[in-house]
PDB file of C-alpha atoms in Angstrom:
ATOM      1  CA  UNK A 163      75.962  94.420 107.013  1.00 54.00           C
ATOM      2  CA  UNK A 164      75.166  92.236 104.385  1.00 68.00           C
ATOM      3  CA  UNK A 165      77.574  91.176 102.182  1.00 62.00           C
ATOM      4  CA  UNK A 166      76.213  91.675  99.027  1.00 67.00           C
ATOM      5  CA  UNK A 167      76.517  95.222 100.153  1.00 85.00           C
ATOM      6  CA  UNK A 168      79.985  95.138 100.732  1.00 90.00           C
ATOM      7  CA  UNK A 169      80.533  93.946  97.372  1.00 93.00           C
ATOM      8  CA  UNK A 170      78.603  96.785  95.544  1.00 95.00           C
ATOM      9  CA  UNK A 171      80.559  99.101  97.958  1.00 94.00           C
ATOM     10  CA  UNK A 172      84.146  97.174  97.070  1.00 92.00           C
ATOM     11  CA  UNK A 173      83.266  97.168  93.138  1.00 95.00           C
ATOM     12  CA  UNK A 174      81.877 101.185  93.486  1.00 96.00           C
ATOM     13  CA  UNK A 175      85.227 102.183  94.712  1.00 93.00           C
ATOM     14  CA  UNK A 176      87.530  99.948  92.188  1.00 93.00           C
ATOM     15  CA  UNK A 177      85.398 101.922  89.373  1.00 96.00           C
ATOM     16  CA  UNK A 178      86.041 104.801  91.165  1.00 94.00           C
ATOM     17  CA  UNK A 179      89.380 104.100  91.524  1.00 91.00           C
ATOM     18  CA  UNK A 180      90.667 103.241  87.775  1.00 93.00           C
ATOM     19  CA  UNK A 181      88.110 105.340  86.349  1.00 94.00           C
ATOM     20  CA  UNK A 182      87.222 102.424  84.256  1.00 95.00           C
ATOM     21  CA  UNK A 183      84.770  99.616  84.177  1.00 96.00           C
ATOM     22  CA  UNK A 184      87.228  97.334  82.113  1.00 94.00           C
ATOM     23  CA  UNK A 185      90.186  97.928  84.752  1.00 94.00           C
ATOM     24  CA  UNK A 186      87.517  97.410  87.710  1.00 94.00           C
ATOM     25  CA  UNK A 187      86.226  94.115  86.467  1.00 95.00           C
ATOM     26  CA  UNK A 188      90.294  92.689  85.825  1.00 94.00           C
ATOM     27  CA  UNK A 189      91.011  93.588  89.353  1.00 91.00           C
ATOM     28  CA  UNK A 190      87.916  91.839  90.676  1.00 94.00           C
ATOM     29  CA  UNK A 191      88.148  89.151  88.350  1.00 93.00           C
ATOM     30  CA  UNK A 192      84.564  89.515  87.112  1.00 95.00           C
ATOM     31  CA  UNK A 193      83.260  90.425  83.818  1.00 95.00           C
ATOM     32  CA  UNK A 194      82.180  93.703  82.167  1.00 95.00           C
ATOM     33  CA  UNK A 195      79.016  93.125  82.928  1.00 96.00           C
ATOM     34  CA  UNK A 196      79.025  91.784  86.329  1.00 96.00           C
ATOM     35  CA  UNK A 197      80.613  95.081  87.389  1.00 96.00           C
ATOM     36  CA  UNK A 198      77.864  97.113  85.619  1.00 96.00           C
ATOM     37  CA  UNK A 199      75.189  94.935  87.021  1.00 96.00           C
ATOM     38  CA  UNK A 200      76.488  95.990  90.538  1.00 96.00           C
ATOM     39  CA  UNK A 201      76.744  99.456  90.040  1.00 96.00           C
ATOM     40  CA  UNK A 202      72.843  99.380  88.292  1.00 96.00           C
ATOM     41  CA  UNK A 203      72.046  98.146  91.473  1.00 96.00           C
ATOM     42  CA  UNK A 204      74.191 100.123  94.090  1.00 96.00           C
ATOM     43  CA  UNK A 205      72.309 103.236  91.908  1.00 96.00           C
ATOM     44  CA  UNK A 206      68.719 102.110  92.242  1.00 96.00           C
ATOM     45  CA  UNK A 207      69.173 101.280  95.972  1.00 94.00           C
ATOM     46  CA  UNK A 208      70.560 104.903  96.177  1.00 95.00           C
ATOM     47  CA  UNK A 209      68.141 106.603  94.090  1.00 96.00           C
ATOM     48  CA  UNK A 210      71.515 108.654  92.285  1.00 96.00           C
ATOM     49  CA  UNK A 211      73.806 108.053  89.869  1.00 96.00           C
ATOM     50  CA  UNK A 212      77.054 107.732  90.722  1.00 97.00           C
ATOM     51  CA  UNK A 213      79.073 107.770  87.560  1.00 97.00           C
ATOM     52  CA  UNK A 214      79.126 109.148  84.120  1.00 96.00           C
ATOM     53  CA  UNK A 215      79.972 106.578  81.814  1.00 92.00           C
ATOM     54  CA  UNK A 216      81.417 107.664  78.261  1.00 87.00           C
ATOM     55  CA  UNK A 217      84.542 106.506  75.418  1.00 82.00           C
ATOM     56  CA  UNK A 218      87.539 107.750  78.200  1.00 82.00           C
ATOM     57  CA  UNK A 219      85.702 105.492  81.252  1.00 91.00           C
ATOM     58  CA  UNK A 220      83.930 106.615  84.071  1.00 95.00           C
ATOM     59  CA  UNK A 221      84.230 109.348  86.043  1.00 95.00           C
ATOM     60  CA  UNK A 222      82.349 110.166  89.423  1.00 96.00           C
ATOM     61  CA  UNK A 223      79.478 112.339  89.939  1.00 96.00           C
ATOM     62  CA  UNK A 224      78.515 114.871  92.202  1.00 96.00           C
ATOM     63  CA  UNK A 225      76.316 112.014  94.422  1.00 96.00           C
ATOM     64  CA  UNK A 226      79.059 109.793  93.104  1.00 96.00           C
ATOM     65  CA  UNK A 227      82.179 111.709  94.958  1.00 94.00           C
ATOM     66  CA  UNK A 228      80.184 112.256  97.941  1.00 93.00           C
ATOM     67  CA  UNK A 229      79.479 108.473  98.519  1.00 94.00           C
ATOM     68  CA  UNK A 230      83.221 107.444  98.343  1.00 91.00           C
ATOM     69  CA  UNK A 231      83.749 107.784 101.661  1.00 82.00           C
ATOM     70  CA  UNK A 232      80.925 106.055 102.963  1.00 88.00           C
ATOM     71  CA  UNK A 233      81.860 103.583 100.750  1.00 89.00           C
ATOM     72  CA  UNK A 234      84.955 103.300 102.036  1.00 81.00           C
ATOM     73  CA  UNK A 235      83.651 103.277 105.999  1.00 77.00           C
ATOM     74  CA  UNK A 236      81.059 100.237 105.092  1.00 84.00           C
ATOM     75  CA  UNK A 237      83.985  98.285 103.256  1.00 84.00           C
ATOM     76  CA  UNK A 238      86.580  98.718 106.088  1.00 74.00           C
ATOM     77  CA  UNK A 239      83.919  98.031 109.313  1.00 76.00           C
ATOM     78  CA  UNK A 240      83.467  95.041 107.449  1.00 83.00           C
ATOM     79  CA  UNK A 241      87.008  94.274 107.199  1.00 76.00           C
ATOM     80  CA  UNK A 242      87.825  95.084 110.823  1.00 71.00           C
ATOM     81  CA  UNK A 243      84.506  92.927 111.961  1.00 78.00           C
ATOM     82  CA  UNK A 244      85.543  90.198 110.015  1.00 78.00           C
ATOM     83  CA  UNK A 245      89.405  90.003 111.567  1.00 73.00           C
ATOM     84  CA  UNK A 246      88.174  90.801 114.710  1.00 73.00           C
ATOM     85  CA  UNK A 247      86.139  87.454 114.712  1.00 81.00           C
ATOM     86  CA  UNK A 248      88.877  85.319 113.695  1.00 80.00           C
ATOM     87  CA  UNK A 249      91.267  86.562 116.035  1.00 79.00           C
ATOM     88  CA  UNK A 250      93.198  83.311 118.016  1.00 81.00           C
ATOM     89  CA  UNK A 251      92.637  83.448 122.288  1.00 80.00           C
ATOM     90  CA  UNK A 252      94.965  86.041 123.564  1.00 80.00           C
ATOM     91  CA  UNK A 253      95.298  88.695 120.664  1.00 84.00           C
ATOM     92  CA  UNK A 254      93.115  91.956 121.368  1.00 80.00           C
ATOM     93  CA  UNK A 255      93.293  93.215 118.017  1.00 88.00           C
ATOM     94  CA  UNK A 256      94.703  92.768 114.107  1.00 89.00           C
ATOM     95  CA  UNK A 257      96.505  95.088 112.328  1.00 92.00           C
ATOM     96  CA  UNK A 258      97.555  94.796 108.706  1.00 92.00           C
ATOM     97  CA  UNK A 259      99.996  96.968 107.014  1.00 96.00           C
ATOM     98  CA  UNK A 260     101.419  97.023 103.616  1.00 94.00           C
ATOM     99  CA  UNK A 261     104.629  98.197 102.067  1.00 95.00           C
ATOM    100  CA  UNK A 262     106.818  99.130  99.023  1.00 90.00           C
ATOM    101  CA  UNK A 263     109.081  96.338  97.862  1.00 84.00           C
ATOM    102  CA  UNK A 264     111.947  99.069  98.462  1.00 80.00           C
ATOM    103  CA  UNK A 265     110.667  99.624 101.835  1.00 86.00           C
ATOM    104  CA  UNK A 266     110.175  96.322 103.977  1.00 85.00           C
ATOM    105  CA  UNK A 267     113.692  96.098 104.735  1.00 81.00           C
ATOM    106  CA  UNK A 268     114.910  98.205 107.139  1.00 86.00           C
ATOM    107  CA  UNK A 269     112.377  99.558 108.122  1.00 91.00           C
ATOM    108  CA  UNK A 270     109.054  97.028 107.701  1.00 93.00           C
ATOM    109  CA  UNK A 271     110.701  93.861 109.112  1.00 93.00           C
ATOM    110  CA  UNK A 272     112.133  96.424 112.173  1.00 95.00           C
ATOM    111  CA  UNK A 273     108.527  97.607 112.587  1.00 97.00           C
ATOM    112  CA  UNK A 274     107.799  94.194 113.064  1.00 96.00           C
ATOM    113  CA  UNK A 275     109.802  93.148 115.261  1.00 97.00           C
ATOM    114  CA  UNK A 276     109.316  96.220 117.771  1.00 97.00           C
ATOM    115  CA  UNK A 277     105.889  94.901 117.402  1.00 97.00           C
ATOM    116  CA  UNK A 278     106.393  91.919 118.580  1.00 95.00           C
ATOM    117  CA  UNK A 279     108.444  93.310 121.777  1.00 96.00           C
ATOM    118  CA  UNK A 280     106.279  95.786 121.927  1.00 96.00           C
ATOM    119  CA  UNK A 281     102.529  95.197 121.468  1.00 95.00           C
ATOM    120  CA  UNK A 282     102.676  90.654 121.288  1.00 94.00           C
ATOM    121  CA  UNK A 283      98.437  91.479 122.113  1.00 93.00           C
ATOM    122  CA  UNK A 284      97.849  92.219 118.245  1.00 94.00           C
ATOM    123  CA  UNK A 285      97.837  90.184 115.549  1.00 92.00           C
ATOM    124  CA  UNK A 286      99.878  91.443 112.622  1.00 93.00           C
ATOM    125  CA  UNK A 287      99.373  90.774 108.707  1.00 88.00           C
ATOM    126  CA  UNK A 288     102.329  92.397 106.426  1.00 93.00           C
ATOM    127  CA  UNK A 289     102.179  93.021 102.781  1.00 89.00           C
ATOM    128  CA  UNK A 290     104.428  93.971 100.216  1.00 91.00           C
ATOM    129  CA  UNK A 291     103.084  95.070  97.114  1.00 88.00           C
ATOM    130  CA  UNK A 292     103.259  98.408  94.117  1.00 86.00           C
ATOM    131  CA  UNK A 293     102.223 101.645  95.687  1.00 89.00           C
ATOM    132  CA  UNK A 294      98.984 101.483  93.297  1.00 85.00           C
ATOM    133  CA  UNK A 295      97.930  98.132  95.056  1.00 84.00           C
ATOM    134  CA  UNK A 296      98.175  99.063  98.307  1.00 91.00           C
ATOM    135  CA  UNK A 297      96.895 102.566  98.122  1.00 91.00           C
ATOM    136  CA  UNK A 298      94.219 100.287  96.697  1.00 82.00           C
ATOM    137  CA  UNK A 299      93.829  98.342  99.451  1.00 84.00           C
ATOM    138  CA  UNK A 300      93.808 100.738 102.033  1.00 89.00           C
ATOM    139  CA  UNK A 301      91.646 102.676 100.267  1.00 83.00           C
ATOM    140  CA  UNK A 302      88.961  99.725  99.833  1.00 75.00           C
ATOM    141  CA  UNK A 303      89.423  98.615 103.288  1.00 78.00           C
ATOM    142  CA  UNK A 304      91.905  95.616 102.967  1.00 79.00           C
ATOM    143  CA  UNK A 305      94.849  97.277 104.241  1.00 89.00           C
ATOM    144  CA  UNK A 306      94.782  99.275 107.681  1.00 92.00           C
ATOM    145  CA  UNK A 307      97.950 101.302 106.480  1.00 96.00           C
ATOM    146  CA  UNK A 308     100.598 101.415 103.626  1.00 97.00           C
ATOM    147  CA  UNK A 309     104.445 102.125 103.620  1.00 97.00           C
ATOM    148  CA  UNK A 310     105.125 104.536 100.771  1.00 95.00           C
ATOM    149  CA  UNK A 311     107.418 106.782  98.961  1.00 91.00           C
ATOM    150  CA  UNK A 312     106.261 110.329  98.190  1.00 90.00           C
ATOM    151  CA  UNK A 313     102.429 109.108  97.441  1.00 92.00           C
ATOM    152  CA  UNK A 314      99.928 110.333  95.073  1.00 88.00           C
ATOM    153  CA  UNK A 315      96.724 112.153  97.251  1.00 88.00           C
ATOM    154  CA  UNK A 316      94.125 110.208  97.326  1.00 88.00           C
ATOM    155  CA  UNK A 317      90.472 111.309  98.338  1.00 83.00           C
ATOM    156  CA  UNK A 318      89.626 109.905 102.257  1.00 86.00           C
ATOM    157  CA  UNK A 319      93.899 108.723 102.988  1.00 93.00           C
ATOM    158  CA  UNK A 320      95.867 110.976 104.858  1.00 95.00           C
ATOM    159  CA  UNK A 321     100.087 110.599 104.220  1.00 96.00           C
ATOM    160  CA  UNK A 322     101.689 111.376 107.041  1.00 97.00           C
ATOM    161  CA  UNK A 323     105.415 111.901 106.723  1.00 96.00           C
ATOM    162  CA  UNK A 324     107.363 109.226 108.564  1.00 95.00           C
ATOM    163  CA  UNK A 325     111.088 109.559 107.337  1.00 92.00           C
ATOM    164  CA  UNK A 326     112.955 112.323 104.927  1.00 90.00           C
ATOM    165  CA  UNK A 327     114.879 110.774 102.475  1.00 89.00           C
ATOM    166  CA  UNK A 328     117.637 112.100  99.744  1.00 93.00           C
ATOM    167  CA  UNK A 329     117.868 110.178  96.549  1.00 96.00           C
ATOM    168  CA  UNK A 330     121.662 111.275  95.055  1.00 97.00           C
ATOM    169  CA  UNK A 331     123.254 110.513  91.961  1.00 98.00           C
ATOM    170  CA  UNK A 332     126.434 108.795  92.366  1.00 98.00           C
ATOM    171  CA  UNK A 333     129.017 107.188  90.313  1.00 98.00           C
ATOM    172  CA  UNK A 334     131.737 103.916  90.065  1.00 98.00           C
ATOM    173  CA  UNK A 335     134.208 106.707  88.623  1.00 97.00           C
ATOM    174  CA  UNK A 336     136.983 107.295  91.110  1.00 96.00           C
ATOM    175  CA  UNK A 337     136.866 111.012  89.756  1.00 95.00           C
ATOM    176  CA  UNK A 338     133.032 111.107  90.425  1.00 96.00           C
ATOM    177  CA  UNK A 339     132.343 111.990  86.532  1.00 96.00           C
ATOM    178  CA  UNK A 340     129.326 110.907  85.240  1.00 95.00           C
ATOM    179  CA  UNK A 341     129.549 109.233  81.883  1.00 94.00           C
ATOM    180  CA  UNK A 342     126.139 109.706  80.256  1.00 92.00           C
ATOM    181  CA  UNK A 343     126.898 106.195  78.038  1.00 94.00           C
ATOM    182  CA  UNK A 344     126.999 103.928  81.146  1.00 95.00           C
ATOM    183  CA  UNK A 345     124.122 105.840  83.261  1.00 96.00           C
ATOM    184  CA  UNK A 346     121.433 103.343  84.850  1.00 97.00           C
ATOM    185  CA  UNK A 347     117.695 104.695  84.775  1.00 95.00           C
ATOM    186  CA  UNK A 348     116.138 103.878  88.232  1.00 94.00           C
ATOM    187  CA  UNK A 349     111.941 104.004  88.424  1.00 88.00           C
ATOM    188  CA  UNK A 350     111.877 105.914  92.042  1.00 90.00           C
ATOM    189  CA  UNK A 351     108.063 106.833  91.083  1.00 82.00           C
ATOM    190  CA  UNK A 352     106.305 109.773  89.210  1.00 80.00           C
ATOM    191  CA  UNK A 353     107.170 112.594  91.256  1.00 82.00           C
ATOM    192  CA  UNK A 354     111.275 111.739  90.775  1.00 90.00           C
ATOM    193  CA  UNK A 355     111.016 111.001  87.120  1.00 88.00           C
ATOM    194  CA  UNK A 356     109.153 114.176  86.505  1.00 89.00           C
ATOM    195  CA  UNK A 357     112.383 115.950  88.461  1.00 92.00           C
ATOM    196  CA  UNK A 358     114.807 114.141  86.738  1.00 93.00           C
ATOM    197  CA  UNK A 359     113.366 114.921  83.503  1.00 92.00           C
ATOM    198  CA  UNK A 360     113.545 118.464  83.676  1.00 93.00           C
ATOM    199  CA  UNK A 361     117.184 118.236  84.958  1.00 94.00           C
ATOM    200  CA  UNK A 362     118.588 115.997  82.677  1.00 93.00           C
ATOM    201  CA  UNK A 363     116.753 115.954  79.221  1.00 91.00           C
ATOM    202  CA  UNK A 364     119.535 114.398  77.565  1.00 87.00           C
ATOM    203  CA  UNK A 365     119.290 110.904  80.150  1.00 87.00           C
ATOM    204  CA  UNK A 366     115.612 110.589  78.849  1.00 81.00           C
ATOM    205  CA  UNK A 367     116.757 107.460  77.372  1.00 87.00           C
ATOM    206  CA  UNK A 368     118.991 105.522  79.371  1.00 92.00           C
ATOM    207  CA  UNK A 369     121.072 102.589  78.037  1.00 93.00           C
ATOM    208  CA  UNK A 370     119.711 100.842  80.958  1.00 96.00           C
ATOM    209  CA  UNK A 371     116.412 101.038  83.029  1.00 95.00           C
ATOM    210  CA  UNK A 372     115.973  98.814  86.051  1.00 94.00           C
ATOM    211  CA  UNK A 373     112.670  99.469  88.021  1.00 87.00           C
ATOM    212  CA  UNK A 374     114.158  97.733  91.278  1.00 86.00           C
ATOM    213  CA  UNK A 375     116.668 100.464  92.855  1.00 89.00           C
ATOM    214  CA  UNK A 376     118.176  97.195  95.265  1.00 87.00           C
ATOM    215  CA  UNK A 377     118.669  95.058  91.651  1.00 92.00           C
ATOM    216  CA  UNK A 378     120.248  98.515  90.065  1.00 95.00           C
ATOM    217  CA  UNK A 379     122.648  99.078  93.104  1.00 96.00           C
ATOM    218  CA  UNK A 380     123.770  95.442  92.432  1.00 96.00           C
ATOM    219  CA  UNK A 381     124.359  95.357  88.900  1.00 97.00           C
ATOM    220  CA  UNK A 382     125.558  99.271  88.908  1.00 98.00           C
ATOM    221  CA  UNK A 383     128.568  97.750  91.754  1.00 97.00           C
ATOM    222  CA  UNK A 384     129.220  94.869  88.965  1.00 98.00           C
ATOM    223  CA  UNK A 385     129.300  96.271  86.067  1.00 97.00           C
ATOM    224  CA  UNK A 386     129.666 100.356  86.663  1.00 97.00           C
ATOM    225  CA  UNK A 387     128.087 103.159  85.918  1.00 97.00           C
ATOM    226  CA  UNK A 388     126.139 106.304  87.462  1.00 98.00           C
ATOM    227  CA  UNK A 389     122.760 106.687  88.965  1.00 97.00           C
ATOM    228  CA  UNK A 390     120.319 107.951  91.194  1.00 97.00           C
ATOM    229  CA  UNK A 391     120.178 105.902  94.437  1.00 96.00           C
ATOM    230  CA  UNK A 392     118.676 106.143  98.177  1.00 91.00           C
ATOM    231  CA  UNK A 393     121.451 108.067 100.484  1.00 92.00           C
ATOM    232  CA  UNK A 394     121.066 105.484 103.339  1.00 86.00           C
ATOM    233  CA  UNK A 395     121.364 102.639 100.738  1.00 89.00           C
ATOM    234  CA  UNK A 396     125.123 104.204  98.748  1.00 95.00           C
ATOM    235  CA  UNK A 397     126.013 105.331 102.337  1.00 92.00           C
ATOM    236  CA  UNK A 398     128.428 102.457 102.712  1.00 94.00           C
ATOM    237  CA  UNK A 399     129.809 102.165  99.703  1.00 97.00           C
ATOM    238  CA  UNK A 400     130.632 105.653  99.557  1.00 97.00           C
ATOM    239  CA  UNK A 401     132.451 105.031 102.912  1.00 95.00           C
ATOM    240  CA  UNK A 402     134.313 102.297 101.611  1.00 96.00           C
ATOM    241  CA  UNK A 403     135.149 103.841  98.286  1.00 97.00           C
ATOM    242  CA  UNK A 404     133.408 101.965  95.645  1.00 98.00           C
ATOM    243  CA  UNK A 405     131.400 105.019  95.074  1.00 98.00           C
ATOM    244  CA  UNK A 406     131.464 108.583  94.360  1.00 98.00           C
ATOM    245  CA  UNK A 407     128.915 111.343  94.656  1.00 98.00           C
ATOM    246  CA  UNK A 408     128.727 112.559  90.897  1.00 97.00           C
ATOM    247  CA  UNK A 409     129.896 116.441  91.590  1.00 91.00           C
ATOM    248  CA  UNK A 410     126.981 118.854  91.392  1.00 93.00           C
ATOM    249  CA  UNK A 411     123.701 116.756  90.462  1.00 96.00           C
ATOM    250  CA  UNK A 412     121.115 117.808  92.301  1.00 96.00           C
ATOM    251  CA  UNK A 413     119.195 115.809  94.942  1.00 96.00           C
ATOM    252  CA  UNK A 414     115.942 114.917  94.976  1.00 95.00           C
ATOM    253  CA  UNK A 415     113.383 114.360  97.959  1.00 92.00           C
ATOM    254  CA  UNK A 416     112.537 110.349  98.687  1.00 91.00           C
ATOM    255  CA  UNK A 417     110.686 110.876 101.990  1.00 92.00           C
ATOM    256  CA  UNK A 418     108.479 107.726 103.429  1.00 94.00           C
ATOM    257  CA  UNK A 419     104.966 108.344 104.310  1.00 96.00           C
ATOM    258  CA  UNK A 420     101.903 106.189 106.069  1.00 97.00           C
ATOM    259  CA  UNK A 421      99.117 106.227 104.512  1.00 97.00           C
ATOM    260  CA  UNK A 422      95.719 105.619 106.009  1.00 96.00           C
ATOM    261  CA  UNK A 423      91.815 106.607 106.249  1.00 92.00           C
ATOM    262  CA  UNK A 424      91.332 109.119 108.916  1.00 92.00           C
ATOM    263  CA  UNK A 425      88.083 107.306 109.604  1.00 84.00           C
ATOM    264  CA  UNK A 426      89.718 103.857 111.191  1.00 82.00           C
ATOM    265  CA  UNK A 427      91.887 105.787 113.370  1.00 88.00           C
ATOM    266  CA  UNK A 428      91.924 104.140 117.117  1.00 91.00           C
ATOM    267  CA  UNK A 429      94.469 103.414 119.397  1.00 93.00           C
ATOM    268  CA  UNK A 430      95.411 100.587 117.648  1.00 93.00           C
ATOM    269  CA  UNK A 431      96.306 102.516 114.515  1.00 94.00           C
ATOM    270  CA  UNK A 432      98.165 104.993 116.366  1.00 95.00           C
ATOM    271  CA  UNK A 433     100.345 102.537 118.393  1.00 95.00           C
ATOM    272  CA  UNK A 434     101.192 101.085 114.766  1.00 96.00           C
ATOM    273  CA  UNK A 435     101.925 104.932 113.670  1.00 96.00           C
ATOM    274  CA  UNK A 436     103.706 105.791 116.533  1.00 96.00           C
ATOM    275  CA  UNK A 437     105.739 102.621 116.476  1.00 97.00           C
ATOM    276  CA  UNK A 438     106.809 103.231 112.274  1.00 97.00           C
ATOM    277  CA  UNK A 439     107.922 106.801 113.212  1.00 96.00           C
ATOM    278  CA  UNK A 440     109.951 105.514 116.233  1.00 96.00           C
ATOM    279  CA  UNK A 441     111.516 102.498 114.188  1.00 96.00           C
ATOM    280  CA  UNK A 442     112.142 105.030 111.120  1.00 94.00           C
ATOM    281  CA  UNK A 443     114.069 107.572 113.333  1.00 93.00           C
ATOM    282  CA  UNK A 444     116.384 104.753 114.303  1.00 92.00           C
ATOM    283  CA  UNK A 445     116.859 103.986 111.190  1.00 85.00           C
ATOM    284  CA  UNK A 446     117.918 107.540 110.276  1.00 81.00           C
ATOM    285  CA  UNK A 447     119.857 107.814 113.472  1.00 78.00           C
ATOM    286  CA  UNK A 448     122.086 104.902 112.445  1.00 74.00           C
ATOM    287  CA  UNK A 449     122.567 106.215 108.956  1.00 67.00           C
ATOM    288  CA  UNK A 450     123.820 109.736 110.275  1.00 63.00           C
ATOM    289  CA  UNK A 451     126.231 107.914 112.077  1.00 63.00           C
ATOM    290  CA  UNK A 452     127.810 106.644 109.598  1.00 53.00           C
ATOM    291  CA  UNK A 453     129.895 108.642 106.739  1.00 44.00           C
ATOM    292  CA  UNK A 454     129.334 112.611 106.736  1.00 43.00           C
ATOM    293  CA  UNK A 455     127.972 113.778 103.223  1.00 42.00           C
ATOM    294  CA  UNK A 456     127.473 117.649 102.563  1.00 40.00           C
ATOM    295  CA  UNK A 457     124.156 119.298 103.236  1.00 36.00           C
TER     296      UNK A 457
END
């Protein structure tokens, strides 16, 4: 396996993921000319055109679509070989897992502790990043698995449900009323945004918008207002009366998934996913033992 071939495969996957030679160049820290040269060389080696270039960017040809799985496997095998030969003495295997910022605590943290207790012979690498970058890393072979909320579908990747979560609208108003002038908008991803805008078109332009849930909740508890938050996080504040459920407000699904490439399936990855499912179930059990909320 030639490192140059790996570079060509990585470049191909970046262009395929972004639909743009310019965006791929930015992510790879290369010039657009270098990216174009790599794709031309790969097309020459394969004897097939992989992309149709146009003003909107680049889209895969039929041959390019078929090559995605092979390029992914090529990169993944190389990454696995590179990591395996670098393992310290006493370590049999290694695994790399990433999660969104809002999922590192407690799920990823508890999983790391579980792995230390149950699988000490497995080397661990954990990363926290945006959903888009994590998906790209899994697809490109840089990560074995990513834990994400409501991940979009990606060719060659499987999203396995870990835990079902709900987003509920809460308020600091003692009567549970919604004051539209004090609504705090939180970025819970595109699926939530579409459902939320359909349910509350009048709240499309909130006076305060915050991309990170924990930061938004800290703000809300300090200055007052209303917003959508994960029920597991809001539950203690509902129990002590600092928050109230907004009556009649719809709830939205916000489930955590483990995303991985099925071609990478092996005993280690199966143990990792089993540990994540176990930790997620334990976390759900702790939540359910708290304050009762209507179903």
